[in-house]
């Protein structure tokens, strides 16, 4: 049996140096200062953080690098940065600022080669491929550009390909569930985590402590992500971890 | 005065180790120059990246570094790849030799479990001054390879991932861990603090 702990990951969508969160990728509302929020999650025992720059402009990217530098001085757990990264230079700047991993989404679909170049340069363990998937009949299609543009790619096939190119982790978001608080898409998460031999982060739909338990008990996902749920204190991380631990999930409580 | 020199080999994520020691109030310098390394009371080889390219980037400085560690007995702390570099050889780059300070081989995980191992795992059977004040704890790992030393007496901690592997070494002035203390929360910072105590002895 693997001793590896399941990870609880708050996700911070950042725009113009503010954390924002919307429902189904739209309708953004303000949730605060990214550095302060990161410090709070570090103190509360989050296992990891993910920052997504959703401004996706050159100016936004520069601001993001500064935010990363500030965050890296305050928190001593791993964190991933994604959004608007389009070149090895962008990645290098983010890593040098203190990020542990970078996450690629739209750019990976448009230029899959970048995954393998990034993995060769920085190591697979630091390359996350983010997949936004939406159900269509009995399969899932990949969406890009913040979930606004549909691609012909099948999410399962794309996950396989991304991993074969060198992705060390898959951040899997269900567009159907995102912001609904109806629970993670277990079917999608199960299918992908059974297909690839790298860690899968389940994302989209968490609304209760039970939803986290469900995704860990019923799928091979090794991490689960939520945003507004944590930002607005609807679920407190220490309480969530205690609940999971009590229910037999291997979790870090130190 | 420099407490600690962090070896810059143009690949590792050196800034996080520096940030963590900054938080602990240590005077830390990141440098690729052996002239700086030998001025420091302690040396850290942090890191992520490829075994082969890390050795290649060290180039002729590898011998100077080895002398500092084995002859001058400067307190040395290898983190992740910095632990693996102490070994003779690695499956990751079979054609390139490591520093050869700790006899043994770096092996790749082989199994049906996810590789690389990414996440928090338990560190047990603690036996090193760096773990003073700690009981078995969870630390953050991100790696596909692990060290298999010939001399098991220098194993300072173990961790299970499919199989049991050495997650730390301790031999005199040489300390090494496979996980990332700079990313393992407050307990990780405690380990860095303990190294700082060794350096300031």
Short mmCIF file of C-alpha atoms in Angstrom, two decimals:
data_model
loop_
_atom_site.label_atom_id
_atom_site.label_comp_id
_atom_site.label_asym_id
_atom_site.label_seq_id
_atom_site.Cartn_x
_atom_site.Cartn_y
_atom_site.Cartn_z
CA UNK A 1 0.00 0.00 0.00
CA UNK A 2 1.20 3.48 -0.75
CA UNK A 3 1.66 5.77 2.20
CA UNK A 4 1.43 8.88 0.06
CA UNK A 5 -1.02 11.37 1.51
CA UNK A 6 -3.97 12.66 -0.41
CA UNK A 7 -3.48 16.38 -0.99
CA UNK A 8 -5.87 19.23 -0.36
CA UNK A 9 -5.16 22.08 -2.73
CA UNK A 10 -6.75 25.53 -2.62
CA UNK A 11 -6.71 27.18 -6.03
CA UNK A 12 -6.27 30.94 -6.36
CA UNK A 13 -7.43 32.49 -9.62
CA UNK A 14 -5.52 35.75 -9.84
CA UNK A 15 -6.37 38.78 -11.93
CA UNK A 16 -4.51 42.08 -11.57
CA UNK A 17 -2.99 40.92 -8.30
CA UNK A 18 -6.38 40.06 -6.78
CA UNK A 19 -7.85 36.63 -6.16
CA UNK A 20 -11.12 36.22 -8.00
CA UNK A 21 -13.49 33.33 -8.34
CA UNK A 22 -16.44 32.76 -10.57
CA UNK A 23 -19.00 30.13 -11.39
CA UNK A 24 -18.35 28.10 -14.51
CA UNK A 25 -15.42 30.33 -15.44
CA UNK A 26 -17.57 33.47 -15.64
CA UNK A 27 -19.08 36.07 -13.36
CA UNK A 28 -15.96 36.88 -11.34
CA UNK A 29 -16.04 38.20 -7.83
CA UNK A 30 -13.20 39.42 -5.59
CA UNK A 31 -11.78 37.16 -2.86
CA UNK A 32 -8.72 39.09 -1.72
CA UNK A 33 -4.98 39.57 -1.78
CA UNK A 34 -3.13 36.49 -3.11
CA UNK A 35 -0.21 36.71 -0.69
CA UNK A 36 -2.44 37.08 2.38
CA UNK A 37 -4.67 34.24 1.25
CA UNK A 38 -1.64 32.03 0.59
CA UNK A 39 -0.34 32.72 4.10
CA UNK A 40 -3.70 31.79 5.54
CA UNK A 41 -3.78 28.48 3.67
CA UNK A 42 -0.20 27.70 4.67
CA UNK A 43 -1.08 28.25 8.33
CA UNK A 44 -4.23 26.15 7.99
CA UNK A 45 -2.32 23.14 6.66
CA UNK A 46 -3.00 23.19 2.92
CA UNK A 47 -0.73 20.63 1.23
CA UNK A 48 -0.11 22.69 -1.84
CA UNK A 49 -1.40 25.79 -3.63
CA UNK A 50 -2.19 26.54 -7.24
CA UNK A 51 -2.18 30.05 -8.67
CA UNK A 52 -3.80 30.63 -12.02
CA UNK A 53 -3.18 33.93 -13.73
CA UNK A 54 -6.46 34.53 -15.49
CA UNK A 55 -5.62 37.99 -16.79
CA UNK A 56 -3.49 36.33 -19.48
CA UNK A 57 -1.91 39.56 -20.66
CA UNK A 58 1.78 40.47 -20.82
CA UNK A 59 1.24 43.01 -18.06
CA UNK A 60 -0.62 40.43 -16.00
CA UNK A 61 2.21 37.94 -16.38
CA UNK A 62 4.77 40.44 -15.05
CA UNK A 63 2.54 41.14 -12.07
CA UNK A 64 2.24 37.40 -11.54
CA UNK A 65 6.01 36.93 -11.34
CA UNK A 66 6.12 39.55 -8.58
CA UNK A 67 3.27 37.86 -6.76
CA UNK A 68 5.11 34.53 -7.01
CA UNK A 69 8.24 36.11 -5.53
CA UNK A 70 6.27 37.45 -2.57
CA UNK A 71 4.41 34.18 -2.03
CA UNK A 72 7.66 32.16 -2.11
CA UNK A 73 9.04 34.18 0.80
CA UNK A 74 6.03 33.46 2.98
CA UNK A 75 4.93 29.90 2.42
CA UNK A 76 6.98 26.71 2.65
CA UNK A 77 4.80 24.23 0.84
CA UNK A 78 4.85 23.53 -2.89
CA UNK A 79 2.93 25.71 -5.28
CA UNK A 80 2.07 25.64 -8.95
CA UNK A 81 1.63 28.61 -11.26
CA UNK A 82 -0.38 28.53 -14.46
CA UNK A 83 -2.18 30.76 -16.91
CA UNK A 84 -0.70 32.64 -19.83
CA UNK A 85 2.60 30.72 -19.82
CA UNK A 86 3.55 30.36 -23.45
CA UNK A 87 7.29 29.74 -23.66
CA UNK A 88 10.24 28.14 -21.89
CA UNK A 89 11.35 31.67 -20.97
CA UNK A 90 8.05 32.31 -19.19
CA UNK A 91 8.52 29.04 -17.28
CA UNK A 92 12.09 29.86 -16.37
CA UNK A 93 11.00 33.22 -14.93
CA UNK A 94 8.24 31.62 -12.89
CA UNK A 95 10.57 28.91 -11.54
CA UNK A 96 13.29 31.42 -10.70
CA UNK A 97 10.70 33.44 -8.79
CA UNK A 98 10.09 30.41 -6.58
CA UNK A 99 7.30 28.29 -8.09
CA UNK A 100 7.72 24.52 -7.85
CA UNK A 101 5.61 23.59 -10.83
CA UNK A 102 4.07 25.26 -13.81
CA UNK A 103 0.73 24.36 -15.29
CA UNK A 104 0.06 24.38 -19.03
CA UNK A 105 -3.41 24.38 -20.56
CA UNK A 106 -4.28 26.15 -23.83
CA UNK A 107 -0.67 26.40 -24.96
CA UNK A 108 -0.17 22.64 -24.48
CA UNK A 109 -3.13 21.88 -26.74
CA UNK A 110 -1.94 24.31 -29.37
CA UNK A 111 1.68 23.20 -29.16
CA UNK A 112 2.03 19.77 -27.49
CA UNK A 113 5.73 19.80 -28.24
CA UNK A 114 6.17 22.42 -25.54
CA UNK A 115 5.27 19.79 -22.91
CA UNK A 116 8.22 17.59 -23.85
CA UNK A 117 10.60 20.52 -24.16
CA UNK A 118 9.51 21.77 -20.74
CA UNK A 119 9.82 18.30 -19.20
CA UNK A 120 13.33 17.87 -20.61
CA UNK A 121 14.40 21.27 -19.33
CA UNK A 122 12.79 21.34 -15.89
CA UNK A 123 11.88 17.69 -15.18
CA UNK A 124 8.48 16.01 -15.43
CA UNK A 125 7.82 16.46 -11.72
CA UNK A 126 7.48 20.20 -12.29
CA UNK A 127 5.20 20.10 -15.34
CA UNK A 128 1.44 19.94 -14.78
CA UNK A 129 -0.94 19.73 -17.70
CA UNK A 130 -4.33 21.23 -16.91
CA UNK A 131 -7.29 19.76 -18.77
CA UNK A 132 -10.71 21.42 -18.77
CA UNK A 133 -13.22 18.76 -19.79
CA UNK A 134 -16.90 18.92 -20.61
CA UNK A 135 -19.14 15.93 -21.10
CA UNK A 136 -20.65 15.24 -24.52
CA UNK A 137 -22.73 12.10 -24.92
CA UNK A 138 -20.56 9.37 -23.39
CA UNK A 139 -17.22 11.10 -23.62
CA UNK A 140 -15.51 14.32 -22.55
CA UNK A 141 -14.19 17.03 -24.84
CA UNK A 142 -11.25 19.29 -24.06
CA UNK A 143 -11.94 23.01 -23.81
CA UNK A 144 -9.30 25.73 -23.91
CA UNK A 145 -9.01 29.47 -23.25
CA UNK A 146 -10.57 29.31 -19.82
CA UNK A 147 -13.24 26.88 -20.87
CA UNK A 148 -14.61 29.10 -23.63
CA UNK A 149 -13.34 27.32 -26.74
CA UNK A 150 -14.19 23.74 -27.60
CA UNK A 151 -11.58 21.53 -29.24
CA UNK A 152 -12.07 18.23 -31.08
CA UNK A 153 -9.81 16.49 -28.53
CA UNK A 154 -11.11 13.67 -26.37
CA UNK A 155 -10.10 14.38 -22.76
CA UNK A 156 -8.94 10.83 -22.02
CA UNK A 157 -6.84 10.60 -25.17
CA UNK A 158 -5.39 14.03 -24.54
CA UNK A 159 -4.46 13.11 -20.96
CA UNK A 160 -2.63 10.01 -22.25
CA UNK A 161 -0.81 12.01 -24.88
CA UNK A 162 0.17 14.80 -22.47
CA UNK A 163 1.64 12.25 -20.06
CA UNK A 164 3.50 10.44 -22.82
CA UNK A 165 5.03 13.79 -23.79
CA UNK A 166 6.30 14.30 -20.25
CA UNK A 167 3.57 15.82 -18.08
CA UNK A 168 4.23 14.73 -14.50
CA UNK A 169 0.76 15.48 -13.22
CA UNK A 170 -2.72 16.15 -14.59
CA UNK A 171 -4.99 18.86 -13.19
CA UNK A 172 -8.40 17.68 -14.30
CA UNK A 173 -11.30 20.13 -14.15
CA UNK A 174 -14.88 19.23 -14.90
CA UNK A 175 -16.45 22.27 -16.54
CA UNK A 176 -19.89 20.75 -15.94
CA UNK A 177 -19.31 20.63 -12.21
CA UNK A 178 -17.14 23.72 -11.69
CA UNK A 179 -18.85 26.13 -9.30
CA UNK A 180 -21.94 23.92 -8.88
CA UNK A 181 -20.99 22.41 -5.47
CA UNK A 182 -22.58 19.12 -6.62
CA UNK A 183 -19.41 17.12 -5.99
CA UNK A 184 -16.47 16.12 -8.18
CA UNK A 185 -17.18 14.34 -11.45
CA UNK A 186 -16.25 10.85 -10.21
CA UNK A 187 -16.78 9.24 -13.58
CA UNK A 188 -14.40 11.59 -15.37
CA UNK A 189 -11.84 11.52 -12.54
CA UNK A 190 -11.95 7.75 -12.37
CA UNK A 191 -11.54 7.28 -16.10
CA UNK A 192 -8.55 9.61 -16.35
CA UNK A 193 -6.82 8.44 -13.13
CA UNK A 194 -7.16 4.82 -14.28
CA UNK A 195 -5.68 5.68 -17.66
CA UNK A 196 -2.54 7.64 -16.76
CA UNK A 197 0.26 6.63 -14.42
CA UNK A 198 0.86 10.09 -12.97
CA UNK A 199 -0.92 11.87 -10.12
CA UNK A 200 -4.32 13.32 -11.02
CA UNK A 201 -5.74 16.38 -9.24
CA UNK A 202 -9.54 16.34 -9.21
CA UNK A 203 -11.11 19.76 -9.67
CA UNK A 204 -14.53 21.29 -10.10
CA UNK A 205 -17.66 20.76 -8.08
CA UNK A 206 -16.58 20.35 -4.46
CA UNK A 207 -19.31 21.53 -2.13
CA UNK A 208 -18.93 19.53 1.06
CA UNK A 209 -16.44 17.52 3.10
CA UNK A 210 -18.17 14.38 1.87
CA UNK A 211 -17.36 15.31 -1.73
CA UNK A 212 -13.64 15.13 -0.91
CA UNK A 213 -14.10 11.76 0.79
CA UNK A 214 -16.04 10.48 -2.23
CA UNK A 215 -13.36 11.44 -4.72
CA UNK A 216 -10.59 9.83 -2.65
CA UNK A 217 -12.58 6.67 -1.92
CA UNK A 218 -13.92 6.14 -5.42
CA UNK A 219 -11.13 7.28 -7.72
CA UNK A 220 -7.35 7.14 -7.93
CA UNK A 221 -7.03 10.93 -7.73
CA UNK A 222 -4.23 11.81 -5.31
CA UNK A 223 -5.28 15.40 -4.80
CA UNK A 224 -8.46 17.43 -4.74
CA UNK A 225 -8.80 21.11 -5.47
CA UNK A 226 -11.30 23.76 -4.54
CA UNK A 227 -11.39 27.54 -4.58
CA UNK A 228 -14.35 29.60 -3.39
CA UNK A 229 -15.25 26.91 -0.87
CA UNK A 230 -12.01 27.64 0.95
CA UNK A 231 -11.79 31.38 0.13
CA UNK A 232 -15.16 32.06 1.73
CA UNK A 233 -14.61 29.68 4.68
CA UNK A 234 -17.45 27.38 3.74
CA UNK A 235 -15.03 24.55 4.49
CA UNK A 236 -12.09 24.95 6.84
CA UNK A 237 -9.02 22.94 5.84
CA UNK A 238 -8.09 21.65 9.35
CA UNK A 239 -11.63 20.39 9.88
CA UNK A 240 -11.74 18.83 6.42
CA UNK A 241 -8.45 17.01 7.03
CA UNK A 242 -9.56 15.74 10.40
CA UNK A 243 -12.76 14.43 8.80
CA UNK A 244 -10.85 12.67 6.01
CA UNK A 245 -8.33 11.19 8.45
CA UNK A 246 -11.11 9.87 10.65
CA UNK A 247 -12.65 8.22 7.61
CA UNK A 248 -9.48 6.33 6.76
CA UNK A 249 -7.95 8.63 4.14
CA UNK A 250 -4.17 8.98 4.45
CA UNK A 251 -3.76 12.68 5.11
CA UNK A 252 -1.07 14.96 6.52
CA UNK A 253 -2.05 16.48 9.81
CA UNK A 254 1.36 17.76 11.02
CA UNK B 1 30.33 36.09 7.35
CA UNK B 2 28.44 33.53 5.29
CA UNK B 3 26.52 30.89 7.20
CA UNK B 4 25.55 28.86 4.20
CA UNK B 5 26.44 28.74 0.52
CA UNK B 6 23.82 27.28 -1.79
CA UNK B 7 25.38 25.76 -4.87
CA UNK B 8 23.93 27.22 -8.04
CA UNK B 9 24.18 24.77 -10.89
CA UNK B 10 21.76 26.58 -13.16
CA UNK B 11 18.90 24.11 -12.85
CA UNK B 12 17.77 23.77 -9.27
CA UNK B 13 15.17 25.81 -7.57
CA UNK B 14 17.71 27.49 -5.31
CA UNK B 15 15.56 30.47 -4.37
CA UNK B 16 13.19 28.45 -2.18
CA UNK B 17 15.99 27.10 -0.03
CA UNK B 18 17.33 30.63 0.29
CA UNK B 19 13.88 31.97 1.22
CA UNK B 20 13.50 29.32 3.91
CA UNK B 21 16.88 30.10 5.47
CA UNK B 22 16.08 33.79 5.14
CA UNK B 23 13.03 33.15 7.30
CA UNK B 24 15.35 31.51 9.86
CA UNK B 25 17.63 34.55 9.91
CA UNK B 26 20.65 32.89 8.30
CA UNK B 27 23.09 34.66 6.02
CA UNK B 28 22.81 32.72 2.79
CA UNK B 29 24.49 33.17 -0.58
CA UNK B 30 23.60 31.43 -3.84
CA UNK B 31 26.72 30.94 -5.90
CA UNK B 32 28.36 28.84 -8.61
CA UNK B 33 31.85 29.81 -7.43
CA UNK B 34 33.95 27.47 -5.25
CA UNK B 35 35.68 30.56 -3.84
CA UNK B 36 32.37 31.50 -2.22
CA UNK B 37 31.61 27.91 -1.19
CA UNK B 38 34.84 27.62 0.77
CA UNK B 39 34.11 30.86 2.61
CA UNK B 40 30.85 29.47 3.97
CA UNK B 41 30.43 27.55 7.22
CA UNK B 42 28.04 25.14 5.53
CA UNK B 43 27.19 24.09 1.98
CA UNK B 44 23.85 23.09 0.52
CA UNK B 45 23.24 21.35 -2.77
CA UNK B 46 19.52 21.78 -3.33
CA UNK B 47 17.52 20.62 -6.02
CA UNK B 48 15.64 19.42 -8.88
CA UNK B 49 16.82 18.63 -12.39
CA UNK B 50 18.77 15.94 -14.20
CA UNK B 51 21.58 13.99 -12.56
CA UNK B 52 23.73 14.10 -15.69
CA UNK B 53 23.36 17.78 -16.43
CA UNK B 54 23.92 18.73 -12.78
CA UNK B 55 27.24 16.84 -12.77
CA UNK B 56 28.16 18.36 -16.12
CA UNK B 57 27.36 21.86 -14.89
CA UNK B 58 29.57 21.32 -11.85
CA UNK B 59 32.38 20.35 -14.21
CA UNK B 60 35.83 20.80 -12.64
CA UNK B 61 34.23 22.27 -9.53
CA UNK B 62 33.02 18.77 -8.67
CA UNK B 63 36.48 17.85 -7.39
CA UNK B 64 36.74 21.06 -5.33
CA UNK B 65 33.33 20.40 -3.85
CA UNK B 66 34.29 16.83 -3.01
CA UNK B 67 37.43 18.07 -1.23
CA UNK B 68 35.45 20.58 0.81
CA UNK B 69 33.11 17.82 1.93
CA UNK B 70 35.48 14.90 2.48
CA UNK B 71 38.80 16.59 3.38
CA UNK B 72 37.83 19.90 4.98
CA UNK B 73 34.73 18.29 6.48
CA UNK B 74 32.54 21.32 5.86
CA UNK B 75 28.96 20.58 6.96
CA UNK B 76 27.14 19.60 3.79
CA UNK B 77 23.43 19.19 3.18
CA UNK B 78 22.24 17.55 -0.04
CA UNK B 79 18.57 17.93 -0.87
CA UNK B 80 16.76 15.72 -3.40
CA UNK B 81 19.07 15.65 -6.45
CA UNK B 82 21.76 16.97 -4.08
CA UNK B 83 21.45 13.70 -2.14
CA UNK B 84 21.62 11.58 -5.29
CA UNK B 85 24.75 13.36 -6.54
CA UNK B 86 26.66 12.00 -3.55
CA UNK B 87 26.38 8.50 -5.01
CA UNK B 88 28.57 6.71 -7.55
CA UNK B 89 26.07 6.33 -10.35
CA UNK B 90 22.47 6.91 -11.36
CA UNK B 91 20.05 5.04 -13.63
CA UNK B 92 19.04 8.48 -14.87
CA UNK B 93 22.42 9.10 -16.57
CA UNK B 94 24.37 5.80 -16.58
CA UNK B 95 27.19 7.31 -18.63
CA UNK B 96 28.03 9.98 -16.03
CA UNK B 97 29.54 9.40 -12.60
CA UNK B 98 28.28 11.12 -9.46
CA UNK B 99 30.55 12.60 -6.80
CA UNK B 100 31.20 9.10 -5.40
CA UNK B 101 31.20 10.25 -1.77
CA UNK B 102 28.61 7.69 -0.68
CA UNK B 103 29.09 4.27 -2.32
CA UNK B 104 25.98 3.02 -4.07
CA UNK B 105 23.57 3.54 -6.89
CA UNK B 106 20.61 5.81 -7.67
CA UNK B 107 17.68 3.67 -8.89
CA UNK B 108 14.44 4.44 -10.66
CA UNK B 109 11.12 3.51 -9.04
CA UNK B 110 9.62 0.57 -10.90
CA UNK B 111 6.00 -0.26 -10.27
CA UNK B 112 2.39 0.25 -11.16
CA UNK B 113 2.15 3.25 -8.84
CA UNK B 114 2.45 6.81 -10.16
CA UNK B 115 5.98 7.89 -11.04
CA UNK B 116 7.31 10.46 -10.18
CA UNK B 117 6.33 10.26 -6.55
CA UNK B 118 4.78 13.67 -5.95
CA UNK B 119 3.37 14.50 -2.58
CA UNK B 120 3.60 14.12 1.17
CA UNK B 121 4.94 10.85 2.49
CA UNK B 122 5.97 9.57 5.88
CA UNK B 123 9.61 9.79 7.01
CA UNK B 124 10.41 7.11 9.61
CA UNK B 125 13.23 5.42 11.53
CA UNK B 126 14.83 8.79 12.17
CA UNK B 127 18.52 8.81 13.04
CA UNK B 128 20.22 12.15 12.43
CA UNK B 129 20.88 15.38 14.34
CA UNK B 130 18.81 17.08 11.63
CA UNK B 131 15.73 15.33 13.03
CA UNK B 132 16.30 16.48 16.61
CA UNK B 133 12.97 17.30 18.20
CA UNK B 134 10.99 15.47 15.53
CA UNK B 135 9.04 12.23 15.57
CA UNK B 136 8.03 10.42 12.37
CA UNK B 137 6.64 13.10 10.12
CA UNK B 138 5.27 13.83 6.66
CA UNK B 139 7.51 15.54 4.14
CA UNK B 140 7.10 16.68 0.56
CA UNK B 141 8.70 14.52 -2.12
CA UNK B 142 8.99 15.07 -5.88
CA UNK B 143 11.23 12.48 -7.54
CA UNK B 144 11.44 9.41 -9.78
CA UNK B 145 14.77 8.11 -8.46
CA UNK B 146 16.02 7.10 -5.01
CA UNK B 147 19.38 6.29 -3.45
CA UNK B 148 20.42 2.73 -2.67
CA UNK B 149 23.61 3.02 -0.58
CA UNK B 150 25.93 0.04 -0.10
CA UNK B 151 26.50 0.93 3.56
CA UNK B 152 23.09 0.77 5.23
CA UNK B 153 24.42 2.14 8.53
CA UNK B 154 24.39 5.68 7.18
CA UNK B 155 20.68 5.54 6.36
CA UNK B 156 19.16 8.23 8.60
CA UNK B 157 15.49 7.75 7.66
CA UNK B 158 13.31 5.53 5.51
CA UNK B 159 10.14 6.03 3.51
CA UNK B 160 7.83 3.60 1.73
CA UNK B 161 6.75 4.17 -1.82
CA UNK B 162 5.96 0.80 -3.31
CA UNK B 163 9.20 -0.34 -1.71
CA UNK B 164 11.07 1.06 1.25
CA UNK B 165 13.88 3.43 0.34
CA UNK B 166 16.45 5.62 2.12
CA UNK B 167 14.95 9.07 2.50
CA UNK B 168 17.94 10.46 4.44
CA UNK B 169 21.68 9.92 5.06
CA UNK B 170 23.92 11.02 7.84
CA UNK B 171 27.65 10.41 7.94
CA UNK B 172 29.77 12.75 10.05
CA UNK B 173 29.50 16.17 8.38
CA UNK B 174 27.39 14.87 5.50
CA UNK B 175 23.61 15.21 5.67
CA UNK B 176 21.17 14.44 2.91
CA UNK B 177 17.43 14.08 2.42
CA UNK B 178 15.41 12.95 -0.57
CA UNK B 179 12.42 15.15 0.28
CA UNK B 180 12.23 18.93 0.23
CA UNK B 181 12.51 20.40 3.75
CA UNK B 182 12.07 23.88 2.27
CA UNK B 183 8.64 22.73 1.05
CA UNK B 184 7.61 20.61 4.01
CA UNK B 185 5.96 23.26 6.13
CA UNK B 186 7.02 24.18 9.65
CA UNK B 187 8.60 20.76 10.34
CA UNK B 188 10.72 21.17 7.23
CA UNK B 189 11.92 24.54 8.50
CA UNK B 190 12.83 22.82 11.79
CA UNK B 191 15.15 20.48 9.84
CA UNK B 192 16.83 23.43 8.16
CA UNK B 193 17.17 25.08 11.57
CA UNK B 194 18.86 21.93 12.87
CA UNK B 195 21.33 22.06 9.98
CA UNK B 196 21.99 25.70 10.78
CA UNK B 197 22.76 24.61 14.36
CA UNK B 198 25.27 22.05 13.02
CA UNK B 199 26.88 24.73 10.88
CA UNK B 200 27.19 27.16 13.78
CA UNK B 201 28.70 24.59 16.14
#
